[in-house]
Amino acid sequence: MIHTTSRVLVSDLRQHLGRTVSISGWVNTLRLQRKMQFVLVRDHTGTAQVTHKRDDSELENQLEHVTTESAVRISGRVVDNPIVKLGGLEIIPEAVEVLNWAETPLPIDEHTGMEQRLDWRFLDVRKRPTAQLLFVVQTTMEQGMREYAYGQGCTEMHTPKLMGTASESGAEVFKLGYFDRAAYLAQSPQFFKQMAIAAGIDRVFEIGPVFRAEPSFTSRHATEFTGIDIELAWIDDVEDVMAFEEQMLAHALGKVAEVHSEAIEETFGVMVRVPETPFPRITMAKAQEILRATGWDPEGVKEDLDPEGERGIAAYIKEQTGHEFVFITHYPTSIRPFYHMRPADRPDLTLSFDLLWKGLEITTGAQREHRHAKLLKQAADKGTNTEAMQEYLNSFRYGCPPHGGLGMGLGRVLMIMLGLESIREATFLFRGPNRLTP
């Protein structure tokens, strides 16, 4: 078929009233009546009604036999019809081309459970406006973060995802064959970001894949996810890192709200709130004191906050300040890596933080220890074997500046922002302990 008309998106049809246009999309639903044929065609911008009066033509035959979710191109005249719910207009078809027939029946429908929907994720995303919108919002969110980072003088880096040795602990890493030896998938760009700082790159920014070999089956864990990583040189203290993050999040959420707030409210039923800065900050010791007064951890043995503790402290802060974000600071040395800096007067603590949003951790960050001798001592204190880390430690031997940074999970941010129940919904193709396909 020769096409004289270029494609018009469904959302733009009103601008073409009275004209013949061509739309391309998927057959959403068919209503085949005795005298009329109604075909709803959906593209990524909306759904249009194609209305055809039966006339024993080839066109009638094509519309009669097309299947739901077939990819079609339909040319026809755009006319006003106030009765039609979809934008008050319809298309009177002049030509129908089935570009690819969909088999029947479809493997999923609106009642299918999540695991089976994930098996057919391309159909799942295609058929659900919520899933479509998620990735549009994700794009704007990343754009907002990049905009802020670029504006603050960050250089975007791409660090290796293959490592010759397991990073700091050796736990939670995927081992794979690499020619005649073993390699490991990077569980964080941490060491490489710090090398970039030592390389004189003042502020480092990366959005890339992160791999965690933890057998977690929760709604917020994945074995591969997209990490947003920042590292800032020449900082005065860890406060500089927290200030950078809260401003970046406020900027990105502001952009999402500006572009998508109506669509998000309509589709997900949630309001995108742009947070005020600064975010509240509370030390780990103070958070635990508040929580224990409410009966959390009655034995007083927990060093870290469990999910219940995170939710509890977030609820307390929301009640006290009205804020959905809170930085928990000064984690004990025992539960933080050896390279987190320790205050001179409190060697049992670290200059580190987690950021919670609505009771869920989305970020871990810290000021790093940049002095070589101190790093070696802290590694020895924690019983960390540094033999395999020589290249990393070399970064600190020749004038590495004070620096700090953070890592944030993009999927978690989207999940919380859109009120989703699981990170599976906030990821295009989810990877977990039981899922390596599609």
Coordinates of C-alpha atoms in Angstrom, one line a residue:
M1 CA 0.0 0.0 0.0
I2 CA 1.3 3.5 -0.9
H3 CA 1.0 6.0 2.0
T4 CA 0.3 9.6 1.0
T5 CA -0.5 10.6 4.6
S6 CA 2.0 10.8 7.3
R7 CA 1.2 9.3 10.7
V8 CA -0.9 11.5 13.1
L9 CA -0.8 10.7 16.9
V10 CA -4.2 10.1 18.5
S11 CA -3.6 13.0 20.9
D12 CA -3.3 15.4 17.9
L13 CA -6.4 14.2 16.0
R14 CA -8.5 17.3 17.0
Q15 CA -6.2 19.5 15.0
H16 CA -7.1 17.5 11.8
L17 CA -10.9 17.7 11.9
G18 CA -12.4 17.2 8.5
R19 CA -9.2 15.9 7.0
T20 CA -8.0 12.5 6.0
V21 CA -5.3 11.2 8.3
S22 CA -3.4 8.0 9.0
I23 CA -3.1 6.6 12.5
S24 CA -1.0 3.6 13.6
G25 CA -1.4 1.6 16.7
W26 CA -2.9 -1.5 18.2
V27 CA -6.5 -2.8 18.1
N28 CA -7.7 -2.2 21.7
T29 CA -11.3 -3.5 21.4
L30 CA -13.8 -4.5 18.7
R31 CA -17.5 -3.9 18.9
L32 CA -19.0 -5.6 15.8
Q33 CA -22.7 -4.9 15.5
R34 CA -25.3 -5.9 12.9
K35 CA -25.1 -2.6 11.1
M36 CA -21.9 -1.0 12.4
Q37 CA -18.3 -1.9 13.2
F38 CA -16.5 0.0 16.0
V39 CA -12.8 -0.5 16.4
L40 CA -10.8 1.3 19.1
V41 CA -7.2 1.9 18.1
R42 CA -4.6 2.7 20.7
D43 CA -1.2 4.4 20.3
H44 CA 1.1 5.6 23.1
T45 CA -0.8 8.9 23.3
G46 CA -4.4 7.7 23.6
T47 CA -7.2 5.7 22.0
A48 CA -9.4 6.7 19.0
Q49 CA -12.7 5.2 17.8
V50 CA -12.9 4.0 14.2
T51 CA -16.5 3.8 13.0
H52 CA -17.6 1.9 9.9
K53 CA -21.1 1.4 8.5
R54 CA -21.3 -2.1 7.1
D55 CA -21.3 -2.1 3.3
D56 CA -20.1 -5.6 2.1
S57 CA -16.7 -4.1 1.2
E58 CA -13.2 -5.4 1.6
L59 CA -12.8 -2.9 4.4
E60 CA -15.7 -4.4 6.3
N61 CA -14.2 -7.8 5.9
Q62 CA -10.8 -6.6 7.2
L63 CA -12.4 -5.0 10.3
E64 CA -14.5 -8.1 10.9
H65 CA -11.5 -10.4 11.2
V66 CA -8.8 -8.3 12.8
T67 CA -7.8 -9.5 16.2
T68 CA -7.2 -7.6 19.5
E69 CA -3.7 -6.2 19.8
S70 CA -2.9 -6.5 16.1
A71 CA -0.7 -3.7 14.8
V72 CA -2.7 -1.7 12.3
R73 CA -2.5 1.4 10.1
I74 CA -5.9 3.0 9.4
S75 CA -6.5 6.0 7.1
G76 CA -9.7 7.9 7.3
R77 CA -11.5 11.2 7.9
V78 CA -11.6 12.8 11.3
V79 CA -15.1 13.9 12.2
D80 CA -16.8 15.5 15.2
N81 CA -19.1 13.2 17.2
P82 CA -19.9 14.5 20.7
I83 CA -21.4 11.1 21.7
V84 CA -18.0 9.5 21.5
K85 CA -16.3 9.5 24.9
L86 CA -12.8 9.5 23.4
G87 CA -12.2 13.1 22.7
G88 CA -15.6 13.7 21.0
L89 CA -14.4 12.5 17.6
E90 CA -14.2 9.5 15.4
I91 CA -12.5 8.3 12.3
I92 CA -14.5 7.2 9.3
P93 CA -12.1 4.6 7.7
E94 CA -11.0 4.6 4.0
A95 CA -8.2 2.1 4.2
V96 CA -7.1 -0.5 6.7
E97 CA -3.7 -2.2 6.8
V98 CA -3.0 -5.0 9.3
L99 CA 0.8 -4.7 9.8
N100 CA 1.1 -7.6 12.1
W101 CA -1.7 -10.0 13.3
A102 CA -1.9 -10.7 17.0
E103 CA -2.5 -14.4 17.8
T104 CA -5.5 -15.2 20.0
P105 CA -6.2 -15.6 22.8
L106 CA -3.7 -13.2 24.4
P107 CA -1.6 -14.8 27.2
I108 CA -2.5 -12.1 29.8
D109 CA -5.5 -10.0 30.6
E110 CA -6.5 -7.4 33.3
H111 CA -7.0 -10.2 35.9
T112 CA -3.6 -11.8 35.4
G113 CA -1.3 -11.9 38.4
M114 CA 2.0 -10.1 38.6
E115 CA 4.4 -13.0 38.0
Q116 CA 2.6 -14.0 34.8
R117 CA 2.4 -10.4 33.7
L118 CA 6.2 -10.2 34.1
D119 CA 6.6 -13.3 31.9
W120 CA 4.8 -11.3 29.1
R121 CA 6.2 -7.9 30.1
F122 CA 6.1 -6.4 26.6
L123 CA 2.3 -7.0 26.4
D124 CA 1.8 -5.9 30.0
V125 CA 3.5 -2.5 29.5
R126 CA 1.8 -2.0 26.1
K127 CA -1.7 -2.7 27.4
R128 CA -1.5 -0.6 30.6
P129 CA -1.4 3.2 30.6
T130 CA 0.1 3.1 34.1
A131 CA 3.1 1.1 32.9
Q132 CA 3.5 3.4 29.9
L133 CA 3.4 6.5 32.0
L134 CA 6.0 5.1 34.5
F135 CA 8.7 5.1 31.9
V136 CA 7.8 8.6 30.7
V137 CA 8.0 9.8 34.3
Q138 CA 11.3 7.9 34.8
T139 CA 12.8 9.8 31.8
T140 CA 11.8 13.2 33.3
M141 CA 13.1 12.2 36.7
E142 CA 16.5 11.3 35.3
Q143 CA 16.5 14.4 33.2
G144 CA 15.9 16.5 36.3
M145 CA 18.7 14.8 38.2
R146 CA 21.1 15.2 35.3
E147 CA 20.1 18.9 34.9
Y148 CA 20.9 19.6 38.5
A149 CA 24.1 17.6 38.5
Y150 CA 25.4 19.3 35.3
G151 CA 24.4 22.7 36.7
Q152 CA 26.6 21.9 39.8
G153 CA 29.6 21.1 37.6
C154 CA 29.4 17.3 37.6
T155 CA 31.1 15.3 35.0
E156 CA 29.1 12.2 33.9
M157 CA 31.3 9.1 34.1
H158 CA 30.8 5.5 33.0
T159 CA 32.6 3.1 35.3
P160 CA 33.3 -0.6 34.7
K161 CA 30.8 -3.2 35.7
L162 CA 33.3 -6.0 35.5
M163 CA 35.8 -6.1 38.4
G164 CA 38.9 -8.3 38.8
T165 CA 38.3 -8.7 42.6
A166 CA 35.2 -8.7 44.7
S167 CA 34.6 -5.2 46.2
E168 CA 35.0 -4.4 49.8
S169 CA 33.4 -7.4 51.5
G170 CA 33.3 -10.0 48.8
A171 CA 29.7 -10.7 49.9
E172 CA 26.7 -10.0 47.6
V173 CA 28.7 -10.2 44.4
F174 CA 28.1 -12.2 41.3
K175 CA 31.1 -14.3 40.2
L176 CA 31.5 -15.1 36.5
G177 CA 34.0 -16.7 34.2
Y178 CA 36.4 -14.2 32.5
F179 CA 38.6 -16.0 30.0
D180 CA 40.9 -18.1 32.2
R181 CA 40.0 -16.5 35.5
A182 CA 37.1 -15.2 37.6
A183 CA 35.6 -11.7 37.4
Y184 CA 32.8 -10.1 39.5
L185 CA 29.9 -7.8 38.6
A186 CA 30.2 -4.4 40.3
Q187 CA 27.9 -4.1 43.3
S188 CA 28.6 -0.4 43.4
P189 CA 30.7 2.1 41.3
Q190 CA 32.0 3.3 44.7
F191 CA 35.7 2.6 44.3
F192 CA 35.7 3.8 40.7
K193 CA 34.0 7.1 41.6
Q194 CA 36.7 7.7 44.3
M195 CA 39.4 6.9 41.7
A196 CA 37.8 9.6 39.5
I197 CA 38.0 12.1 42.3
A198 CA 41.7 11.1 42.8
A199 CA 42.0 11.7 39.0
G200 CA 41.1 15.3 39.5
I201 CA 37.6 15.1 38.2
D202 CA 36.0 17.5 40.7
R203 CA 32.4 16.2 40.8
V204 CA 31.4 12.8 39.5
F205 CA 27.9 11.7 38.4
E206 CA 26.8 8.3 37.0
I207 CA 23.5 6.6 36.2
G208 CA 24.1 2.9 35.5
P209 CA 23.5 -0.7 36.4
V210 CA 24.3 -2.1 39.9
F211 CA 24.4 -5.8 40.7
R212 CA 23.6 -7.3 44.1
A213 CA 23.8 -11.0 44.8
E214 CA 21.5 -10.9 47.8
P215 CA 18.8 -13.6 47.9
S216 CA 16.2 -11.0 49.0
F217 CA 12.6 -11.6 48.1
T218 CA 11.1 -8.3 49.4
S219 CA 9.1 -5.8 47.4
R220 CA 12.0 -3.4 47.4
H221 CA 15.0 -5.6 46.4
A222 CA 16.3 -6.5 42.9
T223 CA 19.5 -8.3 41.9
E224 CA 20.1 -5.7 39.1
F225 CA 18.9 -2.1 39.4
T226 CA 19.8 1.3 38.1
G227 CA 21.9 3.3 40.5
I228 CA 22.3 7.1 40.6
D229 CA 25.8 7.8 42.0
I230 CA 27.4 11.1 43.0
E231 CA 30.9 11.8 44.4
L232 CA 32.0 15.4 45.3
A233 CA 35.6 16.5 45.9
W234 CA 36.9 19.2 48.2
I235 CA 33.9 19.0 50.6
D236 CA 34.1 20.5 54.1
D237 CA 32.0 17.7 55.6
V238 CA 29.3 15.2 55.0
E239 CA 26.7 18.0 55.2
D240 CA 27.8 19.1 51.7
V241 CA 26.8 15.8 50.3
M242 CA 23.3 15.8 52.0
A243 CA 22.7 19.4 50.8
F244 CA 23.6 18.3 47.2
E245 CA 21.2 15.4 47.4
E246 CA 18.2 17.2 48.8
Q247 CA 18.6 20.0 46.2
M248 CA 18.9 17.5 43.4
L249 CA 15.8 15.6 44.5
A250 CA 13.8 18.8 45.0
H251 CA 14.8 19.9 41.5
A252 CA 14.0 16.6 39.8
L253 CA 10.6 16.2 41.7
G254 CA 9.8 19.8 40.7
K255 CA 10.4 18.9 37.1
V256 CA 8.2 15.7 37.3
A257 CA 5.4 17.7 39.0
E258 CA 5.6 20.4 36.4
V259 CA 5.4 18.0 33.4
H260 CA 3.3 15.1 34.7
S261 CA 1.4 16.0 37.9
E262 CA -2.0 15.8 36.3
A263 CA -1.3 12.5 34.5
I264 CA 0.2 10.9 37.7
E265 CA -2.8 12.0 39.8
E266 CA -5.2 10.7 37.2
T267 CA -3.4 7.4 36.5
F268 CA -1.8 6.5 39.9
G269 CA -4.1 8.5 42.2
V270 CA -1.1 10.2 43.9
M271 CA 0.1 13.8 44.2
V272 CA 3.7 14.6 43.4
R273 CA 4.8 16.8 46.2
V274 CA 7.9 18.9 45.7
P275 CA 9.8 18.8 49.1
E276 CA 11.0 21.8 50.9
T277 CA 14.7 22.0 51.7
P278 CA 16.6 21.4 53.9
F279 CA 15.3 17.9 54.8
P280 CA 15.1 17.0 58.5
R281 CA 18.2 15.3 59.9
I282 CA 18.4 13.1 62.9
T283 CA 21.3 11.0 64.3
M284 CA 21.0 7.2 64.5
A285 CA 21.3 7.4 68.3
K286 CA 18.5 9.9 68.6
A287 CA 16.3 7.9 66.1
Q288 CA 16.8 4.7 68.2
E289 CA 16.0 6.6 71.4
I290 CA 12.7 7.8 70.0
L291 CA 11.8 4.4 68.6
R292 CA 12.7 2.5 71.8
A293 CA 10.4 4.8 73.8
T294 CA 7.5 3.5 71.6
G295 CA 8.5 -0.2 72.2
W296 CA 10.7 -0.8 69.2
D297 CA 13.6 -3.2 69.9
P298 CA 12.8 -3.8 73.6
E299 CA 16.0 -5.8 74.1
G300 CA 18.0 -2.8 72.9
V301 CA 20.2 -4.9 70.7
K302 CA 19.6 -3.6 67.2
E303 CA 22.4 -1.5 65.8
D304 CA 20.7 -0.7 62.5
L305 CA 17.1 0.3 61.8
D306 CA 15.0 -2.6 60.4
P307 CA 12.1 -1.8 58.0
E308 CA 9.7 -1.4 61.0
G309 CA 12.2 1.1 62.6
E310 CA 12.5 3.0 59.3
R311 CA 8.7 3.4 59.0
G312 CA 8.4 4.3 62.7
I313 CA 11.0 7.1 62.5
A314 CA 9.6 8.4 59.2
A315 CA 6.1 8.6 60.8
Y316 CA 7.5 10.5 63.8
I317 CA 9.3 13.0 61.6
K318 CA 6.2 13.5 59.4
E319 CA 4.2 14.1 62.5
Q320 CA 6.8 16.6 64.0
T321 CA 7.8 18.4 60.8
G322 CA 5.3 17.5 58.0
H323 CA 8.2 16.3 56.0
E324 CA 8.3 13.0 54.0
F325 CA 12.1 12.8 53.8
V326 CA 14.5 12.4 56.7
F327 CA 18.3 11.9 56.8
I328 CA 19.5 9.4 59.5
T329 CA 23.1 10.3 60.3
H330 CA 26.1 9.1 62.2
Y331 CA 25.7 5.3 61.8
P332 CA 27.9 3.2 64.1
T333 CA 31.3 2.1 62.7
S334 CA 30.3 -1.6 63.2
I335 CA 27.6 -1.5 60.4
R336 CA 29.4 0.8 57.9
P337 CA 32.3 0.0 55.5
F338 CA 35.9 0.7 56.5
Y339 CA 36.2 3.6 54.1
H340 CA 33.6 5.8 55.8
M341 CA 35.2 8.7 57.7
R342 CA 35.0 8.7 61.5
P343 CA 34.7 11.9 63.6
A344 CA 38.0 12.6 65.4
D345 CA 36.2 12.7 68.8
R346 CA 33.9 9.7 68.1
P347 CA 35.8 6.8 66.5
D348 CA 32.8 4.5 67.1
L349 CA 30.7 6.5 64.6
T350 CA 30.9 7.3 60.9
L351 CA 30.1 10.5 59.0
S352 CA 27.5 8.7 57.0
F353 CA 23.8 8.9 56.3
D354 CA 20.8 7.1 54.9
L355 CA 17.9 9.0 53.3
L356 CA 14.4 7.7 54.0
W357 CA 11.4 8.7 51.9
K358 CA 8.0 7.8 53.3
G359 CA 9.7 5.3 55.5
L360 CA 11.8 3.5 52.9
E361 CA 15.6 3.9 52.4
I362 CA 16.5 5.3 49.0
T363 CA 20.1 6.4 49.6
T364 CA 23.2 5.6 51.5
G365 CA 26.0 8.2 51.5
A366 CA 29.0 9.4 53.5
Q367 CA 32.2 11.4 53.7
R368 CA 35.0 9.0 52.6
E369 CA 38.3 8.6 54.5
H370 CA 40.8 10.1 52.0
R371 CA 44.0 9.6 54.1
H372 CA 45.9 6.5 53.2
A373 CA 47.3 5.6 56.6
K374 CA 43.9 6.2 58.2
L375 CA 42.2 3.9 55.6
L376 CA 44.6 1.1 56.3
K377 CA 44.0 1.4 60.1
Q378 CA 40.2 1.4 59.7
A379 CA 40.4 -1.6 57.4
A380 CA 42.5 -3.4 60.0
D381 CA 40.1 -2.4 62.8
K382 CA 37.2 -4.0 60.9
G383 CA 39.3 -7.1 59.9
T384 CA 39.0 -6.2 56.2
N385 CA 41.6 -7.9 54.0
T386 CA 43.1 -5.2 51.8
E387 CA 45.3 -7.5 49.7
A388 CA 42.9 -7.5 46.7
M389 CA 42.3 -3.7 47.0
Q390 CA 45.8 -2.4 46.2
E391 CA 44.7 -0.4 43.1
Y392 CA 41.9 1.2 45.1
L393 CA 44.2 2.0 48.0
N394 CA 46.8 3.5 45.7
S395 CA 44.3 6.2 44.8
F396 CA 44.9 7.7 48.3
R397 CA 48.7 7.7 48.3
Y398 CA 49.3 10.7 46.1
G399 CA 47.2 13.6 47.2
C400 CA 43.6 12.6 47.1
P401 CA 41.3 15.5 48.3
P402 CA 38.6 15.2 50.9
H403 CA 35.4 13.9 49.3
G404 CA 32.1 12.2 49.8
G405 CA 29.2 10.9 47.9
L406 CA 26.0 8.8 47.7
G407 CA 24.2 6.0 45.9
M408 CA 20.5 6.0 45.2
G409 CA 18.2 3.4 43.6
L410 CA 16.1 4.8 40.8
G411 CA 13.5 2.0 41.0
R412 CA 12.9 2.7 44.7
V413 CA 12.5 6.4 44.0
L414 CA 9.9 5.7 41.3
M415 CA 8.1 3.1 43.4
I416 CA 7.7 5.5 46.3
M417 CA 6.8 8.5 44.2
L418 CA 4.0 6.7 42.3
G419 CA 2.8 4.6 45.3
L420 CA 3.6 1.3 43.7
E421 CA 3.5 -1.9 45.8
S422 CA 6.7 -3.5 44.4
I423 CA 9.9 -2.5 42.7
R424 CA 8.9 -5.1 40.0
E425 CA 6.4 -2.6 38.8
A426 CA 9.0 0.2 38.7
T427 CA 11.4 -1.7 36.5
F428 CA 11.1 -2.5 32.8
L429 CA 12.5 -6.1 33.0
F430 CA 12.9 -7.1 36.6
R431 CA 15.8 -9.2 37.8
G432 CA 15.5 -11.1 41.1
P433 CA 16.7 -14.4 42.6
N434 CA 14.0 -16.3 40.7
R435 CA 13.8 -14.2 37.6
L436 CA 16.4 -14.0 34.7
T437 CA 13.8 -13.7 31.9
P438 CA 12.4 -12.3 29.7

